[in-house]
Amino acid sequence: MMNRNWNPVTHKYGKMRPFDRTIPPSIRNTFSELATRAIQEAQFLTKKKYRECNEKEVLPSMTPDICIVNFYTDNGKLGLHQDRDESKESLRKGLPVVSFSVGNSAYFLYGAERNAKKAKSVALDSGDVLIFGGKSRHVFHGVPAIFPNSAPKQLMKDSCLSPGRLNLTFRQF
Ligand SMILES: O=C(O)CCC(=O)C(=O)O
Ligand SMILES: [Fe+2]
């Protein structure tokens, strides 16, 4: 387990969370298993669609040891960026980022350049899993908008989630 903190200001992984000077907790097994299963499922679907491919080259497996949690209020957004603060080896191997969306839906932009006009977009709803790895590991991506009040009503009833969008990304440092 890494127990590292990602600092969004310095873009570096460090030992402690600056706001409370504690070491981040380990990822619970139930969560890392979800991420691992999502990759297996995606590899299976890749193989089904492209019979000739090596699905583990297209989408390598990984053991998650980092989880970055983002919470977006209804006017929250995230500009186009690449995720490249993980280890050189992880990036070189294209170990995937596995992203879970919970709560309000969002627009997700992705493309080969840092250019929102050229980017493709997809809506991410509560419960969606998005994976980028292999050749797509360095894809530019961002969240230009959240759809207010779009979370499943039952989720809001059953959980203590504040109105907004929760995103969890799992990675291997
Ligand atoms: O919220 C999302 O869907 C994307 C989050 C993201 O890109 C990140 O944490 O690096
Ligand atoms: Fe990202």
PDB file of C-alpha atoms and ligand atoms in Angstrom:
ATOM      1  CA  MET A   1       0.000   0.000   0.000  1.00  0.00           C
ATOM      2  CA  MET A   2       1.251   3.435  -0.899  1.00  0.00           C
ATOM      3  CA  ASN A   3      -0.646   5.703   1.512  1.00  0.00           C
ATOM      4  CA  ARG A   4       0.378   8.717  -0.491  1.00  0.00           C
ATOM      5  CA  ASN A   5      -1.254  12.086  -0.775  1.00  0.00           C
ATOM      6  CA  TRP A   6      -1.619  13.826  -4.124  1.00  0.00           C
ATOM      7  CA  ASN A   7      -1.173  17.567  -3.858  1.00  0.00           C
ATOM      8  CA  PRO A   8      -3.217  19.361  -6.548  1.00  0.00           C
ATOM      9  CA  VAL A   9      -1.131  22.534  -6.160  1.00  0.00           C
ATOM     10  CA  THR A  10       2.342  21.023  -6.575  1.00  0.00           C
ATOM     11  CA  HIS A  11       1.111  18.046  -8.644  1.00  0.00           C
ATOM     12  CA  LYS A  12       3.299  15.802  -6.531  1.00  0.00           C
ATOM     13  CA  TYR A  13       2.655  12.757  -4.388  1.00  0.00           C
ATOM     14  CA  GLY A  14       3.804  13.178  -0.773  1.00  0.00           C
ATOM     15  CA  LYS A  15       3.573  11.339   2.530  1.00  0.00           C
ATOM     16  CA  MET A  16       1.138  13.550   4.427  1.00  0.00           C
ATOM     17  CA  ARG A  17      -2.067  15.426   3.771  1.00  0.00           C
ATOM     18  CA  PRO A  18      -1.070  19.067   4.317  1.00  0.00           C
ATOM     19  CA  PHE A  19      -4.435  20.063   5.841  1.00  0.00           C
ATOM     20  CA  ASP A  20      -4.293  17.649   8.812  1.00  0.00           C
ATOM     21  CA  ARG A  21      -0.718  16.290   8.649  1.00  0.00           C
ATOM     22  CA  THR A  22      -1.923  12.680   8.653  1.00  0.00           C
ATOM     23  CA  ILE A  23      -0.937   9.824   6.377  1.00  0.00           C
ATOM     24  CA  PRO A  24      -3.777   8.938   3.981  1.00  0.00           C
ATOM     25  CA  PRO A  25      -5.584   5.643   4.756  1.00  0.00           C
ATOM     26  CA  SER A  26      -5.119   2.533   2.634  1.00  0.00           C
ATOM     27  CA  ILE A  27      -7.662   1.715  -0.046  1.00  0.00           C
ATOM     28  CA  ARG A  28     -10.286  -0.709   1.228  1.00  0.00           C
ATOM     29  CA  ASN A  29     -10.304  -4.093  -0.456  1.00  0.00           C
ATOM     30  CA  THR A  30     -13.902  -3.703  -1.578  1.00  0.00           C
ATOM     31  CA  PHE A  31     -12.851  -0.615  -3.552  1.00  0.00           C
ATOM     32  CA  SER A  32      -9.654  -1.965  -5.076  1.00  0.00           C
ATOM     33  CA  GLU A  33     -11.575  -5.102  -6.067  1.00  0.00           C
ATOM     34  CA  LEU A  34     -14.137  -2.963  -7.898  1.00  0.00           C
ATOM     35  CA  ALA A  35     -11.341  -1.288  -9.862  1.00  0.00           C
ATOM     36  CA  THR A  36      -9.643  -4.599 -10.649  1.00  0.00           C
ATOM     37  CA  ARG A  37     -12.938  -6.135 -11.783  1.00  0.00           C
ATOM     38  CA  ALA A  38     -13.686  -3.141 -13.988  1.00  0.00           C
ATOM     39  CA  ILE A  39     -10.363  -3.620 -15.794  1.00  0.00           C
ATOM     40  CA  GLN A  40     -10.990  -7.356 -16.247  1.00  0.00           C
ATOM     41  CA  GLU A  41     -14.444  -6.630 -17.652  1.00  0.00           C
ATOM     42  CA  ALA A  42     -13.019  -4.018 -20.050  1.00  0.00           C
ATOM     43  CA  GLN A  43     -10.299  -6.437 -21.195  1.00  0.00           C
ATOM     44  CA  PHE A  44     -12.948  -9.068 -21.821  1.00  0.00           C
ATOM     45  CA  LEU A  45     -15.072  -6.637 -23.864  1.00  0.00           C
ATOM     46  CA  THR A  46     -11.997  -5.494 -25.809  1.00  0.00           C
ATOM     47  CA  LYS A  47     -11.139  -9.074 -26.718  1.00  0.00           C
ATOM     48  CA  LYS A  48     -14.739  -9.761 -27.728  1.00  0.00           C
ATOM     49  CA  LYS A  49     -14.800  -6.754 -30.047  1.00  0.00           C
ATOM     50  CA  TYR A  50     -11.257  -7.024 -31.487  1.00  0.00           C
ATOM     51  CA  ARG A  51     -10.572 -10.751 -31.673  1.00  0.00           C
ATOM     52  CA  GLU A  52      -7.071 -10.291 -33.111  1.00  0.00           C
ATOM     53  CA  CYS A  53      -5.847  -7.975 -30.357  1.00  0.00           C
ATOM     54  CA  ASN A  54      -3.883  -8.707 -27.226  1.00  0.00           C
ATOM     55  CA  GLU A  55      -6.337  -7.236 -24.738  1.00  0.00           C
ATOM     56  CA  LYS A  56      -3.679  -6.916 -22.017  1.00  0.00           C
ATOM     57  CA  GLU A  57      -1.518  -4.840 -24.313  1.00  0.00           C
ATOM     58  CA  VAL A  58      -4.445  -2.622 -25.264  1.00  0.00           C
ATOM     59  CA  LEU A  59      -5.447  -2.292 -21.610  1.00  0.00           C
ATOM     60  CA  PRO A  60      -2.804  -3.428 -19.107  1.00  0.00           C
ATOM     61  CA  SER A  61      -3.814  -4.766 -15.692  1.00  0.00           C
ATOM     62  CA  MET A  62      -2.807  -2.884 -12.541  1.00  0.00           C
ATOM     63  CA  THR A  63      -2.937  -3.120  -8.762  1.00  0.00           C
ATOM     64  CA  PRO A  64      -4.510   0.096  -7.467  1.00  0.00           C
ATOM     65  CA  ASP A  65      -2.604   1.783  -4.650  1.00  0.00           C
ATOM     66  CA  ILE A  66      -3.765   5.363  -5.143  1.00  0.00           C
ATOM     67  CA  CYS A  67      -7.292   6.752  -5.013  1.00  0.00           C
ATOM     68  CA  ILE A  68      -7.912  10.411  -5.798  1.00  0.00           C
ATOM     69  CA  VAL A  69     -11.313  11.694  -4.730  1.00  0.00           C
ATOM     70  CA  ASN A  70     -12.887  14.727  -6.373  1.00  0.00           C
ATOM     71  CA  PHE A  71     -16.133  16.346  -5.358  1.00  0.00           C
ATOM     72  CA  TYR A  72     -17.812  18.757  -7.772  1.00  0.00           C
ATOM     73  CA  THR A  73     -20.498  21.143  -6.650  1.00  0.00           C
ATOM     74  CA  ASP A  74     -22.937  22.114  -9.386  1.00  0.00           C
ATOM     75  CA  ASN A  75     -20.641  24.805 -10.750  1.00  0.00           C
ATOM     76  CA  GLY A  76     -17.517  22.686 -10.314  1.00  0.00           C
ATOM     77  CA  LYS A  77     -15.348  21.956 -13.336  1.00  0.00           C
ATOM     78  CA  LEU A  78     -11.927  20.600 -14.217  1.00  0.00           C
ATOM     79  CA  GLY A  79      -9.903  21.910 -17.167  1.00  0.00           C
ATOM     80  CA  LEU A  80      -8.338  19.679 -19.831  1.00  0.00           C
ATOM     81  CA  HIS A  81      -5.229  17.987 -18.444  1.00  0.00           C
ATOM     82  CA  GLN A  82      -3.180  14.804 -18.555  1.00  0.00           C
ATOM     83  CA  ASP A  83      -2.719  12.523 -15.538  1.00  0.00           C
ATOM     84  CA  ARG A  84       1.042  12.158 -15.413  1.00  0.00           C
ATOM     85  CA  ASP A  85       2.088  12.492 -11.796  1.00  0.00           C
ATOM     86  CA  GLU A  86       2.352   8.757 -11.213  1.00  0.00           C
ATOM     87  CA  SER A  87       5.678   6.882 -11.423  1.00  0.00           C
ATOM     88  CA  LYS A  88       7.623   6.839 -14.707  1.00  0.00           C
ATOM     89  CA  GLU A  89       7.217   3.093 -14.848  1.00  0.00           C
ATOM     90  CA  SER A  90       3.449   3.197 -14.368  1.00  0.00           C
ATOM     91  CA  LEU A  91       3.127   5.817 -17.107  1.00  0.00           C
ATOM     92  CA  ARG A  92       5.500   3.996 -19.438  1.00  0.00           C
ATOM     93  CA  LYS A  93       3.485   0.786 -19.064  1.00  0.00           C
ATOM     94  CA  GLY A  94       0.219   2.661 -19.612  1.00  0.00           C
ATOM     95  CA  LEU A  95      -1.260   1.333 -16.374  1.00  0.00           C
ATOM     96  CA  PRO A  96      -4.871   2.521 -16.470  1.00  0.00           C
ATOM     97  CA  VAL A  97      -6.781   5.146 -14.538  1.00  0.00           C
ATOM     98  CA  VAL A  98     -10.127   3.697 -13.428  1.00  0.00           C
ATOM     99  CA  SER A  99     -12.723   6.365 -12.706  1.00  0.00           C
ATOM    100  CA  PHE A 100     -16.055   5.912 -10.913  1.00  0.00           C
ATOM    101  CA  SER A 101     -18.806   8.525 -11.046  1.00  0.00           C
ATOM    102  CA  VAL A 102     -21.367   8.888  -8.261  1.00  0.00           C
ATOM    103  CA  GLY A 103     -24.146  11.464  -7.892  1.00  0.00           C
ATOM    104  CA  ASN A 104     -24.877  14.155 -10.437  1.00  0.00           C
ATOM    105  CA  SER A 105     -23.999  13.499 -14.087  1.00  0.00           C
ATOM    106  CA  ALA A 106     -21.186  15.343 -15.846  1.00  0.00           C
ATOM    107  CA  TYR A 107     -19.858  16.122 -19.278  1.00  0.00           C
ATOM    108  CA  PHE A 108     -16.477  14.509 -19.780  1.00  0.00           C
ATOM    109  CA  LEU A 109     -14.206  15.820 -22.553  1.00  0.00           C
ATOM    110  CA  TYR A 110     -11.310  13.836 -24.007  1.00  0.00           C
ATOM    111  CA  GLY A 111      -8.910  14.196 -26.897  1.00  0.00           C
ATOM    112  CA  ALA A 112      -5.363  14.069 -28.195  1.00  0.00           C
ATOM    113  CA  GLU A 113      -4.740  17.795 -27.606  1.00  0.00           C
ATOM    114  CA  ARG A 114      -5.427  20.347 -24.906  1.00  0.00           C
ATOM    115  CA  ASN A 115      -8.159  21.866 -27.044  1.00  0.00           C
ATOM    116  CA  ALA A 116     -11.769  21.743 -25.901  1.00  0.00           C
ATOM    117  CA  LYS A 117     -13.050  22.495 -29.424  1.00  0.00           C
ATOM    118  CA  LYS A 118     -11.390  19.388 -30.844  1.00  0.00           C
ATOM    119  CA  ALA A 119     -12.270  17.144 -27.918  1.00  0.00           C
ATOM    120  CA  LYS A 120     -14.973  14.498 -27.934  1.00  0.00           C
ATOM    121  CA  SER A 121     -17.485  14.428 -25.143  1.00  0.00           C
ATOM    122  CA  VAL A 122     -19.400  11.793 -23.263  1.00  0.00           C
ATOM    123  CA  ALA A 123     -21.874  12.077 -20.407  1.00  0.00           C
ATOM    124  CA  LEU A 124     -20.862  10.301 -17.225  1.00  0.00           C
ATOM    125  CA  ASP A 125     -23.812   9.259 -15.065  1.00  0.00           C
ATOM    126  CA  SER A 126     -23.897   7.938 -11.537  1.00  0.00           C
ATOM    127  CA  GLY A 127     -22.519   4.401 -11.530  1.00  0.00           C
ATOM    128  CA  ASP A 128     -20.525   4.803 -14.741  1.00  0.00           C
ATOM    129  CA  VAL A 129     -16.956   3.564 -14.876  1.00  0.00           C
ATOM    130  CA  LEU A 130     -14.481   5.135 -17.274  1.00  0.00           C
ATOM    131  CA  ILE A 131     -11.065   3.626 -17.939  1.00  0.00           C
ATOM    132  CA  PHE A 132      -8.108   5.055 -19.832  1.00  0.00           C
ATOM    133  CA  GLY A 133      -4.896   3.118 -20.148  1.00  0.00           C
ATOM    134  CA  GLY A 134      -2.426   1.720 -22.669  1.00  0.00           C
ATOM    135  CA  LYS A 135      -2.045   4.146 -25.572  1.00  0.00           C
ATOM    136  CA  SER A 136      -4.761   6.373 -24.107  1.00  0.00           C
ATOM    137  CA  ARG A 137      -3.031   6.825 -20.747  1.00  0.00           C
ATOM    138  CA  HIS A 138      -1.899  10.329 -21.698  1.00  0.00           C
ATOM    139  CA  VAL A 139      -5.230  11.431 -23.163  1.00  0.00           C
ATOM    140  CA  PHE A 140      -6.241  15.024 -22.374  1.00  0.00           C
ATOM    141  CA  HIS A 141      -9.438  15.049 -20.381  1.00  0.00           C
ATOM    142  CA  GLY A 142     -11.589  17.324 -18.272  1.00  0.00           C
ATOM    143  CA  VAL A 143     -15.015  17.991 -16.843  1.00  0.00           C
ATOM    144  CA  PRO A 144     -16.549  21.183 -18.300  1.00  0.00           C
ATOM    145  CA  ALA A 145     -19.942  20.970 -16.582  1.00  0.00           C
ATOM    146  CA  ILE A 146     -22.093  19.157 -14.048  1.00  0.00           C
ATOM    147  CA  PHE A 147     -25.821  18.619 -14.557  1.00  0.00           C
ATOM    148  CA  PRO A 148     -27.557  19.847 -11.391  1.00  0.00           C
ATOM    149  CA  ASN A 149     -30.139  17.567  -9.790  1.00  0.00           C
ATOM    150  CA  SER A 150     -29.364  14.623 -12.059  1.00  0.00           C
ATOM    151  CA  ALA A 151     -28.349  12.093  -9.391  1.00  0.00           C
ATOM    152  CA  PRO A 152     -30.610   9.065  -8.888  1.00  0.00           C
ATOM    153  CA  LYS A 153     -33.260  10.032  -6.321  1.00  0.00           C
ATOM    154  CA  GLN A 154     -32.802   6.752  -4.456  1.00  0.00           C
ATOM    155  CA  LEU A 155     -29.064   7.398  -4.073  1.00  0.00           C
ATOM    156  CA  MET A 156     -29.729  10.777  -2.471  1.00  0.00           C
ATOM    157  CA  LYS A 157     -32.282   9.200  -0.136  1.00  0.00           C
ATOM    158  CA  ASP A 158     -30.097   6.244   0.867  1.00  0.00           C
ATOM    159  CA  SER A 159     -26.730   8.015   1.210  1.00  0.00           C
ATOM    160  CA  CYS A 160     -25.366  11.106   2.910  1.00  0.00           C
ATOM    161  CA  LEU A 161     -24.003  12.409  -0.385  1.00  0.00           C
ATOM    162  CA  SER A 162     -24.181  16.189  -0.646  1.00  0.00           C
ATOM    163  CA  PRO A 163     -25.734  17.488  -3.865  1.00  0.00           C
ATOM    164  CA  GLY A 164     -22.987  17.312  -6.481  1.00  0.00           C
ATOM    165  CA  ARG A 165     -20.747  14.790  -8.164  1.00  0.00           C
ATOM    166  CA  LEU A 166     -18.277  12.459  -6.505  1.00  0.00           C
ATOM    167  CA  ASN A 167     -15.499  11.010  -8.622  1.00  0.00           C
ATOM    168  CA  LEU A 168     -13.016   8.380  -7.515  1.00  0.00           C
ATOM    169  CA  THR A 169     -10.013   7.527  -9.665  1.00  0.00           C
ATOM    170  CA  PHE A 170      -7.887   4.480  -8.907  1.00  0.00           C
ATOM    171  CA  ARG A 171      -4.312   4.233 -10.150  1.00  0.00           C
ATOM    172  CA  GLN A 172      -1.093   2.372  -9.522  1.00  0.00           C
ATOM    173  CA  PHE A 173       1.660   4.720  -8.479  1.00  0.00           C
TER     174      PHE A 173
HETATM  175  O1  LIG B   1     -14.000  13.823 -12.442  1.00  0.00           O
HETATM  176  C1  LIG B   1     -13.604  13.178 -13.417  1.00  0.00           C
HETATM  177  O2  LIG B   1     -14.357  12.473 -14.083  1.00  0.00           O
HETATM  178  C2  LIG B   1     -12.167  13.286 -13.848  1.00  0.00           C
HETATM  179  C3  LIG B   1     -11.197  13.446 -12.713  1.00  0.00           C
HETATM  180  C4  LIG B   1      -9.796  13.583 -13.192  1.00  0.00           C
HETATM  181  O3  LIG B   1      -9.536  13.753 -14.339  1.00  0.00           O
HETATM  182  C5  LIG B   1      -8.684  13.495 -12.238  1.00  0.00           C
HETATM  183  O4  LIG B   1      -8.906  13.362 -11.018  1.00  0.00           O
HETATM  184  O5  LIG B   1      -7.529  13.537 -12.677  1.00  0.00           O
HETATM  185 FE    FE B   2      -7.436  13.469 -14.708  1.00  0.00          FE
END
